[in-house]
Coordinates of C-alpha atoms and ligand atoms in Angstrom, one line a residue:
M164 CA 24.5 24.2 -16.7
K165 CA 24.8 27.9 -15.8
K166 CA 21.1 28.2 -16.3
I167 CA 20.4 25.4 -13.8
I168 CA 22.6 26.9 -11.2
A169 CA 21.0 30.3 -11.5
F170 CA 17.6 28.7 -11.3
L171 CA 18.5 26.8 -8.1
I172 CA 19.6 30.0 -6.5
I173 CA 16.4 31.7 -7.4
L174 CA 14.4 28.9 -6.0
S175 CA 16.3 28.6 -2.8
S176 CA 16.0 32.3 -2.2
F177 CA 12.3 31.8 -2.0
Y178 CA 12.6 29.3 0.7
I179 CA 15.6 29.6 2.8
S180 CA 15.0 32.8 4.6
P181 CA 18.0 34.3 6.5
A182 CA 16.4 33.1 9.7
Q183 CA 17.5 29.6 10.6
K184 CA 15.1 26.7 10.5
N185 CA 12.6 26.7 13.3
E186 CA 13.6 23.6 15.4
A187 CA 10.3 23.2 17.1
F188 CA 8.4 23.3 13.8
E189 CA 10.8 20.9 12.1
E190 CA 10.2 18.4 14.9
Y191 CA 6.5 18.9 14.7
K192 CA 6.5 18.2 10.9
S193 CA 8.5 14.9 11.3
M194 CA 6.2 13.8 14.0
F195 CA 3.1 14.7 11.9
I196 CA 4.4 12.7 8.9
E197 CA 5.4 9.7 11.0
N198 CA 2.0 9.6 12.7
L199 CA 0.2 10.2 9.3
W200 CA 1.9 7.1 7.8
K201 CA 1.1 5.0 10.8
L202 CA -2.5 6.0 10.5
Y203 CA -2.8 5.7 6.7
P204 CA -0.3 3.0 5.6
E205 CA -1.9 2.6 2.2
W206 CA -1.4 6.4 1.5
A207 CA 2.2 6.0 2.6
T208 CA 2.7 3.2 0.1
N209 CA 1.3 5.3 -2.7
S210 CA 3.5 8.2 -1.7
G211 CA 6.6 6.0 -1.9
Y212 CA 7.1 5.4 1.8
Y213 CA 7.4 1.7 2.2
K214 CA 7.8 1.0 5.9
Y215 CA 4.2 0.0 6.4
N216 CA 3.5 -1.7 3.1
H217 CA 2.6 -5.0 4.9
I218 CA -0.3 -3.4 6.8
L219 CA -3.8 -3.3 5.6
T220 CA -6.0 -0.9 7.5
I221 CA -9.1 -2.5 8.9
P222 CA -11.9 0.1 8.6
N223 CA -13.4 -0.4 12.0
E224 CA -14.5 1.8 14.9
A225 CA -10.9 1.8 16.4
F226 CA -9.6 3.2 13.1
R227 CA -12.1 6.0 13.1
Q228 CA -11.2 6.8 16.7
N229 CA -7.5 6.8 15.8
Q230 CA -8.2 9.4 13.2
L231 CA -10.1 11.6 15.6
D232 CA -7.2 11.2 18.1
F233 CA -4.6 12.1 15.5
S234 CA -6.6 15.2 14.6
K235 CA -7.2 16.3 18.2
A236 CA -3.7 15.7 19.5
G237 CA -2.1 17.1 16.4
L238 CA -4.0 20.4 16.5
A239 CA -3.4 20.8 20.2
K240 CA 0.4 20.5 19.6
L241 CA 0.2 22.8 16.6
E242 CA -1.2 25.5 18.8
L243 CA 2.1 25.6 20.7
I244 CA 3.9 26.7 17.6
D245 CA 4.4 30.4 17.2
F246 CA 3.0 31.0 13.7
N247 CA 4.4 34.5 13.4
K248 CA 8.0 33.3 13.8
L249 CA 7.7 30.8 10.8
S250 CA 9.2 31.4 7.4
L251 CA 6.9 31.8 4.4
S252 CA 7.3 28.2 3.4
D253 CA 6.7 27.0 6.9
K254 CA 3.5 29.1 7.1
T255 CA 2.0 27.3 4.2
D256 CA 3.0 23.9 5.7
Y257 CA 1.3 25.0 8.9
Y258 CA -1.9 25.9 7.0
L259 CA -1.9 22.6 5.1
M260 CA -1.5 20.4 8.2
R261 CA -4.0 22.5 10.2
D262 CA -6.7 22.4 7.4
F263 CA -6.2 18.6 7.0
M264 CA -6.5 17.8 10.7
Q265 CA -9.5 20.1 11.0
S266 CA -11.4 18.3 8.2
I267 CA -11.1 14.9 9.9
P268 CA -13.8 15.1 12.5
W269 CA -16.3 16.3 9.8
Q270 CA -15.4 13.4 7.6
V271 CA -15.7 10.8 10.4
N272 CA -18.8 12.2 12.2
T273 CA -20.8 14.1 9.6
Q274 CA -20.0 13.0 6.1
K275 CA -19.7 9.3 7.1
E276 CA -18.8 8.1 3.6
Y277 CA -17.7 4.8 5.1
E278 CA -21.4 4.1 5.6
W279 CA -22.9 5.0 2.3
N280 CA -20.2 4.5 -0.2
P281 CA -19.5 0.7 -0.6
S282 CA -16.9 1.5 -3.3
N283 CA -14.6 2.8 -0.6
Y284 CA -13.8 -0.9 0.1
N285 CA -11.5 -2.3 -2.5
V286 CA -7.9 -3.5 -1.9
S287 CA -6.7 -4.4 -5.4
G288 CA -5.0 -1.1 -6.1
D289 CA -2.7 -1.4 -3.0
F290 CA -1.7 -5.0 -3.9
S291 CA -1.1 -4.0 -7.6
Y292 CA 1.1 -1.1 -6.5
I293 CA 3.3 -3.4 -4.4
L294 CA 3.3 -6.1 -7.1
Y295 CA 4.3 -3.8 -10.0
T296 CA 6.5 -1.1 -8.3
E297 CA 10.0 -2.3 -8.3
Y298 CA 11.1 -0.6 -5.0
A299 CA 12.5 -3.9 -3.7
P300 CA 13.4 -7.4 -5.0
L301 CA 10.3 -9.4 -6.1
I302 CA 10.7 -11.9 -3.3
D303 CA 10.6 -9.2 -0.7
R304 CA 7.5 -7.7 -2.3
L305 CA 5.8 -11.0 -2.4
N306 CA 6.5 -11.6 1.3
T307 CA 5.0 -8.2 2.0
I308 CA 2.0 -9.1 -0.1
N309 CA 1.6 -12.3 1.8
E310 CA 1.6 -10.5 5.1
K311 CA -1.0 -8.0 3.9
L312 CA -3.2 -10.7 2.3
K313 CA -3.9 -12.1 5.8
S314 CA -5.9 -9.1 6.7
V315 CA -8.2 -9.1 3.7
P316 CA -10.9 -11.3 5.2
A317 CA -11.2 -9.1 8.3
Y318 CA -11.2 -6.0 6.2
F319 CA -14.2 -7.0 4.2
E320 CA -16.0 -8.3 7.4
E321 CA -15.7 -4.7 8.8
A322 CA -16.8 -3.2 5.5
K323 CA -20.0 -5.2 5.6
K324 CA -20.7 -3.9 9.2
N325 CA -20.1 -0.3 8.1
I326 CA -22.5 -0.3 5.2
K327 CA -25.8 1.5 6.0
N328 CA -28.3 2.7 3.5
P329 CA -25.8 3.2 0.7
T330 CA -26.6 4.9 -2.7
L331 CA -27.5 2.5 -5.5
E332 CA -24.9 4.1 -7.7
H333 CA -22.0 3.5 -5.3
T334 CA -23.3 0.0 -4.6
K335 CA -23.2 -0.9 -8.3
L336 CA -19.7 0.7 -8.7
A337 CA -18.4 -1.3 -5.7
I338 CA -19.8 -4.6 -7.2
D339 CA -18.3 -3.9 -10.6
Q340 CA -14.9 -2.7 -9.3
N341 CA -14.5 -5.5 -6.8
K342 CA -15.4 -8.1 -9.4
N343 CA -12.9 -6.7 -11.8
S344 CA -10.2 -6.7 -9.2
I345 CA -10.4 -10.5 -8.8
D346 CA -7.7 -11.0 -11.5
V347 CA -5.1 -9.5 -9.2
F348 CA -5.7 -12.3 -6.7
D349 CA -6.4 -15.3 -8.9
E350 CA -4.0 -14.5 -11.7
E351 CA -1.5 -11.6 -11.4
I352 CA 0.0 -12.4 -8.0
L353 CA 0.0 -16.1 -8.7
K354 CA 1.9 -15.6 -11.9
A355 CA 4.6 -13.6 -10.1
V356 CA 4.8 -16.2 -7.3
E357 CA 5.3 -19.0 -9.9
K358 CA 8.2 -17.1 -11.5
S359 CA 9.8 -16.3 -8.2
S360 CA 12.5 -18.2 -6.3
L361 CA 10.3 -18.5 -3.2
R362 CA 10.4 -21.9 -1.4
E363 CA 7.7 -24.4 -2.1
D364 CA 6.0 -23.9 1.3
E365 CA 6.1 -20.1 0.9
K366 CA 4.5 -20.4 -2.5
N367 CA 1.8 -22.6 -1.1
D368 CA 1.2 -20.1 1.7
L369 CA 0.7 -17.3 -0.8
Y370 CA -1.6 -19.4 -3.0
E371 CA -3.7 -20.2 0.1
N372 CA -3.9 -16.5 1.2
C373 CA -4.8 -15.3 -2.3
K374 CA -7.6 -17.8 -2.3
K375 CA -8.9 -16.5 1.0
A376 CA -8.7 -13.0 -0.2
K377 CA -10.6 -13.9 -3.3
T378 CA -13.3 -15.6 -1.2
A379 CA -13.6 -12.5 1.0
I380 CA -14.0 -10.2 -2.0
L381 CA -16.6 -12.3 -3.6
S382 CA -18.5 -12.6 -0.3
Y383 CA -18.5 -8.8 -0.1
V384 CA -19.8 -8.6 -3.7
S385 CA -22.6 -11.1 -2.9
F386 CA -23.4 -9.2 0.3
L387 CA -23.9 -6.0 -1.8
E388 CA -25.9 -7.8 -4.4
K389 CA -28.3 -9.2 -1.8
L390 CA -28.4 -6.0 0.3
H391 CA -32.0 -5.1 1.4
N392 CA -32.0 -1.4 0.7
P393 CA -35.6 -0.2 0.1
T394 CA -34.9 3.5 0.6
P395 CA -31.4 4.1 -0.7
R396 CA -29.6 7.3 0.0
S397 CA -29.6 9.8 -2.9
Y398 CA -26.4 10.2 -4.8
R399 CA -27.0 14.0 -4.5
L400 CA -24.8 15.2 -1.6
G401 CA -27.2 18.1 -0.7
N402 CA -26.5 21.7 0.1
E403 CA -25.0 21.4 3.6
L404 CA -22.6 18.6 3.1
Y405 CA -21.6 20.0 -0.3
A406 CA -20.8 23.5 1.1
Q407 CA -18.5 22.0 3.7
K408 CA -16.9 19.5 1.4
F409 CA -16.2 22.2 -1.0
L410 CA -14.5 24.3 1.7
N411 CA -12.4 21.3 2.9
N412 CA -11.3 19.9 -0.4
I413 CA -11.2 22.8 -2.8
Q414 CA -9.7 25.1 -0.2
S415 CA -10.5 28.2 -2.2
E416 CA -11.1 31.8 -1.1
Y417 CA -14.4 31.5 -3.0
S418 CA -17.4 29.6 -1.7
A419 CA -19.3 27.1 -3.9
D420 CA -22.0 29.6 -4.5
Q421 CA -19.6 32.3 -5.7
I422 CA -17.8 29.8 -8.0
Y423 CA -21.1 28.7 -9.4
K424 CA -21.9 32.3 -10.4
M425 CA -18.5 32.8 -11.8
A426 CA -18.8 29.6 -13.9
L427 CA -22.1 30.8 -15.4
E428 CA -20.5 34.1 -16.3
R429 CA -17.5 32.3 -17.9
K430 CA -19.9 30.1 -19.9
K431 CA -21.6 33.2 -21.3
Y432 CA -18.3 34.9 -22.1
L433 CA -17.1 31.7 -23.9
H434 CA -20.3 31.4 -25.9
E435 CA -19.9 35.0 -27.1
Q436 CA -16.3 34.6 -28.0
M437 CA -17.1 31.4 -29.9
Y438 CA -19.8 33.0 -31.9
A439 CA -17.5 36.0 -32.8
T440 CA -14.8 33.5 -33.9
T441 CA -17.2 31.3 -35.8
R442 CA -18.4 34.4 -37.7
T443 CA -14.9 35.2 -38.8
L444 CA -14.3 31.6 -40.0
W445 CA -17.7 31.0 -41.5
K446 CA -17.0 31.9 -45.2
D447 CA -13.8 29.8 -45.2
Y448 CA -15.7 26.6 -44.4
F449 CA -19.3 27.2 -45.6
T450 CA -19.6 28.7 -49.0
N451 CA -23.3 28.0 -49.7
I452 CA -24.8 28.1 -46.2
A453 CA -25.6 31.3 -44.4
I454 CA -24.6 31.4 -40.7
P455 CA -27.6 30.4 -38.5
N456 CA -29.1 32.9 -36.2
D457 CA -29.0 30.3 -33.5
T458 CA -25.5 31.1 -32.1
L459 CA -25.1 27.7 -30.4
L460 CA -26.0 25.9 -33.6
A461 CA -23.5 28.0 -35.6
N462 CA -20.8 27.3 -33.1
K463 CA -21.6 23.6 -33.1
M464 CA -21.5 23.4 -37.0
M465 CA -18.1 25.1 -37.0
I466 CA -16.7 22.8 -34.3
D467 CA -18.0 19.7 -36.0
T468 CA -16.4 20.8 -39.3
L469 CA -13.1 21.4 -37.7
S470 CA -13.2 18.2 -35.6
V471 CA -12.8 16.0 -38.7
Q472 CA -9.2 17.0 -38.7
H473 CA -7.8 14.3 -36.4
V474 CA -5.1 11.8 -36.3
K475 CA -5.5 8.1 -37.1
A476 CA -6.1 5.8 -34.1
E477 CA -2.8 4.1 -34.6
D478 CA -0.9 7.4 -34.7
F479 CA -2.5 8.7 -31.5
Q480 CA 0.5 8.0 -29.2
S481 CA 3.2 8.9 -31.8
S482 CA 1.6 12.3 -32.4
I483 CA 1.7 13.1 -28.7
E484 CA 5.4 12.1 -28.7
K485 CA 5.9 14.5 -31.6
H486 CA 4.2 17.4 -29.8
I487 CA 6.3 17.3 -26.7
P488 CA 9.5 18.8 -28.2
L489 CA 7.5 21.4 -30.1
L490 CA 6.0 22.6 -26.8
V491 CA 9.4 22.8 -25.2
D492 CA 10.8 24.8 -28.1
F493 CA 7.8 27.2 -28.0
I494 CA 8.2 27.8 -24.3
N495 CA 11.9 28.4 -24.5
K496 CA 11.6 30.7 -27.5
K497 CA 8.9 32.8 -25.8
Q498 CA 10.6 32.6 -22.4
L499 CA 7.3 31.6 -20.6
I500 CA 8.8 29.4 -17.9
Y501 CA 12.1 27.7 -17.2
L502 CA 12.0 24.0 -18.1
D503 CA 14.5 21.7 -16.5
P504 CA 16.1 19.7 -19.4
S505 CA 17.5 17.1 -17.0
K506 CA 14.1 15.7 -16.2
P507 CA 12.7 14.3 -19.4
L508 CA 9.1 13.1 -19.8
E509 CA 8.5 9.6 -21.1
V510 CA 5.4 9.0 -23.2
R511 CA 4.2 5.4 -22.8
K512 CA 1.3 3.2 -23.5
E513 CA -0.9 3.1 -20.4
P514 CA 0.3 0.1 -18.4
A515 CA -2.1 -2.8 -18.1
Y516 CA -2.7 -2.4 -14.4
M517 CA -4.0 1.2 -14.8
A518 CA -7.7 1.6 -15.4
G519 CA -7.7 0.7 -19.1
V520 CA -9.9 3.7 -19.9
A521 CA -8.8 5.6 -22.9
G522 CA -7.4 9.0 -22.3
A523 CA -4.3 10.4 -20.9
S524 CA -2.8 10.8 -17.5
I525 CA 0.5 11.7 -15.8
S526 CA 2.4 9.6 -13.3
S527 CA 4.7 11.9 -11.4
P528 CA 7.4 10.7 -9.1
G529 CA 6.2 10.8 -5.5
P530 CA 7.6 12.9 -2.6
Y531 CA 10.2 10.3 -1.7
D532 CA 11.4 9.8 -5.2
K533 CA 12.2 13.3 -6.5
N534 CA 14.5 12.1 -9.2
G535 CA 12.1 9.4 -10.5
K536 CA 10.8 9.6 -14.0
T537 CA 7.5 11.2 -15.1
F538 CA 5.4 9.2 -17.4
Y539 CA 2.7 10.4 -19.8
N540 CA 0.3 7.5 -20.0
V541 CA -1.6 7.2 -23.2
G542 CA -4.7 5.0 -23.3
S543 CA -4.9 2.7 -26.3
L544 CA -7.9 2.5 -28.6
E545 CA -7.4 -1.2 -29.3
G546 CA -10.6 -3.2 -29.4
W547 CA -12.8 -0.2 -29.9
S548 CA -15.5 -0.2 -32.6
D549 CA -14.9 2.1 -35.6
A550 CA -17.7 4.4 -34.4
E551 CA -16.3 4.7 -30.9
K552 CA -12.8 5.4 -32.3
E553 CA -14.2 8.1 -34.6
S554 CA -16.1 9.8 -31.9
Y555 CA -13.1 9.8 -29.6
L556 CA -10.7 11.0 -32.2
R557 CA -13.0 13.9 -33.2
E558 CA -13.2 14.9 -29.6
Y559 CA -9.4 14.8 -29.4
N560 CA -9.0 16.4 -32.9
N561 CA -5.7 18.0 -34.1
Y562 CA -6.4 21.2 -32.1
I563 CA -7.7 19.7 -28.9
L564 CA -4.9 17.0 -28.8
Q565 CA -2.3 19.8 -28.6
I566 CA -4.2 21.5 -25.8
L567 CA -4.4 18.1 -24.0
D568 CA -0.7 17.8 -24.2
I569 CA -0.3 21.3 -22.8
H570 CA -2.6 20.3 -19.9
E571 CA -1.1 16.9 -19.1
A572 CA 2.5 17.6 -19.9
I573 CA 4.2 20.8 -20.8
P574 CA 3.8 23.3 -19.1
G575 CA 0.8 21.6 -17.3
H576 CA 0.9 18.7 -14.9
Y577 CA 4.4 17.5 -15.7
T578 CA 6.0 20.8 -15.4
Q579 CA 4.1 21.6 -12.2
G580 CA 5.1 18.3 -10.7
I581 CA 8.8 19.0 -11.4
Y582 CA 8.6 22.4 -9.6
A583 CA 6.6 20.9 -6.8
N584 CA 9.3 18.3 -6.2
Q585 CA 11.9 21.0 -6.0
S586 CA 10.1 22.5 -3.1
P587 CA 11.9 21.3 -0.1
S588 CA 8.7 20.6 1.9
L589 CA 7.5 17.1 2.3
I590 CA 4.3 18.4 3.8
K591 CA 3.5 20.2 0.5
S592 CA 4.3 17.1 -1.5
I593 CA 2.0 14.9 0.6
L594 CA -0.9 17.3 1.3
G595 CA -0.9 18.7 -2.2
N596 CA -4.0 20.6 -3.2
G597 CA -5.8 19.3 -6.2
T598 CA -7.4 22.6 -7.0
M599 CA -4.1 24.3 -7.5
I600 CA -2.8 21.3 -9.5
E601 CA -5.7 21.2 -11.9
G602 CA -6.1 24.9 -11.9
W603 CA -2.5 25.3 -13.1
A604 CA -3.0 22.8 -15.9
V605 CA -6.1 24.7 -17.1
Y606 CA -4.4 28.0 -16.7
S607 CA -1.4 26.8 -18.7
E608 CA -3.6 26.1 -21.7
L609 CA -4.8 29.7 -21.8
M610 CA -1.3 31.0 -21.1
M611 CA 0.1 29.1 -24.1
I612 CA -2.7 30.1 -26.5
E613 CA -2.6 33.7 -25.5
N614 CA 1.1 33.8 -26.2
G615 CA 0.6 32.6 -29.7
Y616 CA 0.8 28.8 -29.4
G617 CA -1.1 27.5 -32.5
N618 CA -0.3 30.7 -34.4
N619 CA -3.2 32.6 -33.0
T620 CA -5.5 31.2 -35.6
P621 CA -9.3 31.5 -35.1
E622 CA -9.5 27.8 -35.4
M623 CA -7.2 27.2 -32.5
W624 CA -9.0 29.8 -30.4
L625 CA -12.4 28.3 -31.2
M626 CA -11.2 24.9 -30.0
Y627 CA -9.6 26.4 -27.0
Y628 CA -12.9 28.0 -26.0
K629 CA -14.7 24.7 -26.5
W630 CA -12.1 22.9 -24.3
N631 CA -12.4 25.6 -21.6
L632 CA -16.1 25.2 -21.6
R633 CA -15.5 21.7 -20.4
S634 CA -14.0 22.7 -17.1
T635 CA -16.5 25.5 -16.8
C636 CA -19.5 23.2 -17.3
N637 CA -18.0 20.6 -15.0
T638 CA -18.4 23.1 -12.3
I639 CA -22.0 24.1 -13.3
L640 CA -22.9 20.4 -13.6
D641 CA -21.4 19.3 -10.2
I642 CA -23.0 22.1 -8.2
G643 CA -26.2 21.8 -10.2
V644 CA -26.6 18.1 -9.6
H645 CA -25.5 17.9 -6.0
T646 CA -27.2 21.0 -4.6
Q647 CA -29.9 22.0 -7.1
N648 CA -31.6 18.8 -8.2
M649 CA -30.4 19.2 -11.8
S650 CA -32.1 16.4 -13.8
K651 CA -30.3 14.0 -16.1
E652 CA -32.0 15.6 -19.0
D653 CA -30.8 19.0 -18.1
A654 CA -27.3 17.7 -17.4
I655 CA -27.0 16.0 -20.8
S656 CA -28.4 19.0 -22.5
L657 CA -25.9 21.3 -20.7
L658 CA -23.0 19.1 -21.9
T659 CA -24.0 18.4 -25.4
K660 CA -25.8 21.6 -26.5
Q661 CA -24.0 24.2 -24.5
A662 CA -20.6 22.6 -24.1
F663 CA -20.7 20.8 -27.5
Q664 CA -19.6 17.4 -26.2
Q665 CA -20.3 14.1 -27.9
E666 CA -23.1 12.0 -26.5
A667 CA -20.7 9.3 -25.2
E668 CA -18.6 11.9 -23.4
A669 CA -21.7 13.5 -21.8
N670 CA -23.0 10.2 -20.6
G671 CA -19.7 9.3 -19.1
K672 CA -19.7 12.7 -17.3
W673 CA -23.2 12.0 -16.0
N674 CA -22.0 8.7 -14.5
R675 CA -19.0 10.4 -12.9
V676 CA -21.0 13.2 -11.3
Q677 CA -23.3 10.7 -9.6
L678 CA -20.3 8.9 -8.1
S679 CA -18.2 11.9 -7.1
S680 CA -18.8 15.3 -5.8
V681 CA -16.8 18.6 -5.6
Q682 CA -13.7 17.3 -7.4
L683 CA -15.2 18.3 -10.8
C684 CA -15.1 21.9 -9.5
S685 CA -11.4 21.9 -9.0
Y686 CA -10.5 22.7 -12.6
F687 CA -12.4 25.9 -13.0
T688 CA -12.0 27.1 -9.5
G689 CA -8.2 26.8 -9.6
F690 CA -8.1 28.4 -13.0
K691 CA -10.2 31.3 -11.9
E692 CA -8.1 31.9 -8.8
I693 CA -4.8 31.8 -10.7
I694 CA -6.1 34.2 -13.4
D695 CA -7.3 36.6 -10.6
L696 CA -4.0 36.3 -8.8
R697 CA -2.0 37.0 -12.0
E698 CA -4.0 40.2 -12.5
A699 CA -3.4 41.3 -8.9
Y700 CA 0.3 40.4 -9.2
K701 CA 0.6 42.4 -12.4
K702 CA -0.9 45.4 -10.8
M703 CA 1.4 45.2 -7.8
K704 CA 4.6 44.7 -9.9
G705 CA 3.7 47.5 -12.4
S706 CA 6.5 47.9 -15.0
K707 CA 8.5 45.2 -13.3
Y708 CA 6.0 42.5 -14.0
S709 CA 7.2 39.5 -16.1
L710 CA 5.0 36.6 -17.0
K711 CA 8.0 34.2 -16.7
E712 CA 8.7 35.4 -13.2
F713 CA 5.0 35.1 -12.2
N714 CA 4.8 31.5 -13.5
E715 CA 8.0 30.3 -11.9
K716 CA 7.3 32.0 -8.6
F717 CA 3.8 30.7 -8.5
L718 CA 4.9 27.1 -9.0
S719 CA 7.8 27.5 -6.5
Y720 CA 5.4 27.4 -3.6
G721 CA 4.5 23.8 -4.4
S722 CA 1.0 22.3 -4.6
V723 CA -0.5 24.7 -2.1
P724 CA -4.0 26.2 -2.2
V725 CA -4.0 29.3 -4.4
K726 CA -5.4 31.4 -1.6
Y727 CA -2.2 30.8 0.4
I728 CA 0.1 31.4 -2.5
K729 CA -1.8 34.6 -3.1
E730 CA -1.2 35.7 0.5
L731 CA 2.5 35.0 0.2
M732 CA 3.0 36.5 -3.3
L733 CA 1.1 39.7 -2.7
N734 CA 2.7 40.3 0.7
E735 CA 6.3 39.9 -0.4
K736 CA 8.6 42.5 0.8
Ligands
ZN950 ZN1 -12.6 10.9 -39.0
ZN951 ZN1 -5.6 17.6 -15.2

């Protein structure tokens, strides 16, 4: 208990500066959030703000104009705020809102994803959220769903009007995803309605509206299937759009070009480290074979040999459950960062409504539900062929599975989320920066291993290098594909030969890089920025430097771009 109190005091001393709250800025922030939720009701829903759950945004010209108006008016009012009078925490809020509003005109007028990405149009996630999140009695949620359903036909009519010269890849994705979403409307909602105590006429109304929604979705699917699109747009974003999107989304002090060079350097470093490690291990694992001169081949042979140490498919989730307390003990023993014991993490089988892709993810409580539970969702391997299971389990072998738990859970995403929710700023919780979030998770892997997690064995280090190659090569791949015409062949070779990934993993990544851009850079960029910041902070603090203090202080700013945290951490008085 004492520990908790001490911790709260430390945290609040970062935020509540002796100067009182800035009234004008507090007012600005409330207005900003209220207008934001009116403009983007689906985003509000997903953030746990339920006032506009019944509204489905029609993606028409008026909506685009509303976004531009929001940006213009918001920026004009923000200029009236005296930046220099703001507290440190308010300054980062200011930056986040400013950067967000500044990126809107570019998105609407230049990037125009609403024209070329048909997969933008899919409503099933919003309906599933309301159906499965128990924020209100089922009856109320079903009434909300009924209200929202009425707009689905108009929504898809506008979607059809927006589509111009889309990419083939996003068209196919939209067809697949919308087809898969039909279950929500002709099964899942209906089941809930049946079980509910709604009146008969209300039930019939819902059945009717579900039917209309389903018809609208199928009509959009058939529109896409029949679309005459002789010269489809390339999935490659191209240099100009890429550079700007990188600036807007990654929000790094480094440009895409700089990050690309840094990732190439990191890859080279990792390969060298791997070979040195492989050499020290070689005799323990290969008695009759000399180490090959081809360093990549030698690394691959050693990785393949270590990868056969993996858990059984049926033990996948339980071994994750067993790791969590070990991670907590290690961190406490080594004093790496304070972990709040009152906010436990619950490991669970991935709920059915989530993608159904194997793997792991974290569901953190949203900004309006700070005391909510955090879930570690573990995908199940049920229904996989033996070969698929084996390949997956080798990828997530005994070493990598521990690093995955560090990344997703402790002290990665879960821990970062807890700290972020303690930050008193709603703005930071809402406009959280993905680069900082992923960067922290990737940084925490190295931080744990370099402090002796895994007993400093060469095996653990080798696997760590392999894992770190993944985020490094994600960046090289993304920038290569979108700005340098990297071919599929070169991409697969980068992932399998240089990053030692399984064929299936590499093919999955190739599909992803065609459908998304820039996001794959967030892992390495955030990692690199945090490592650089830690170096600078160490220098500044000299003999007073403590890793624990760095970690806690870094996280206390919330999910803010690292460049702004750097500005605040290095300029502290
Ligand atoms: Zn095996
Ligand atoms: Zn992550």
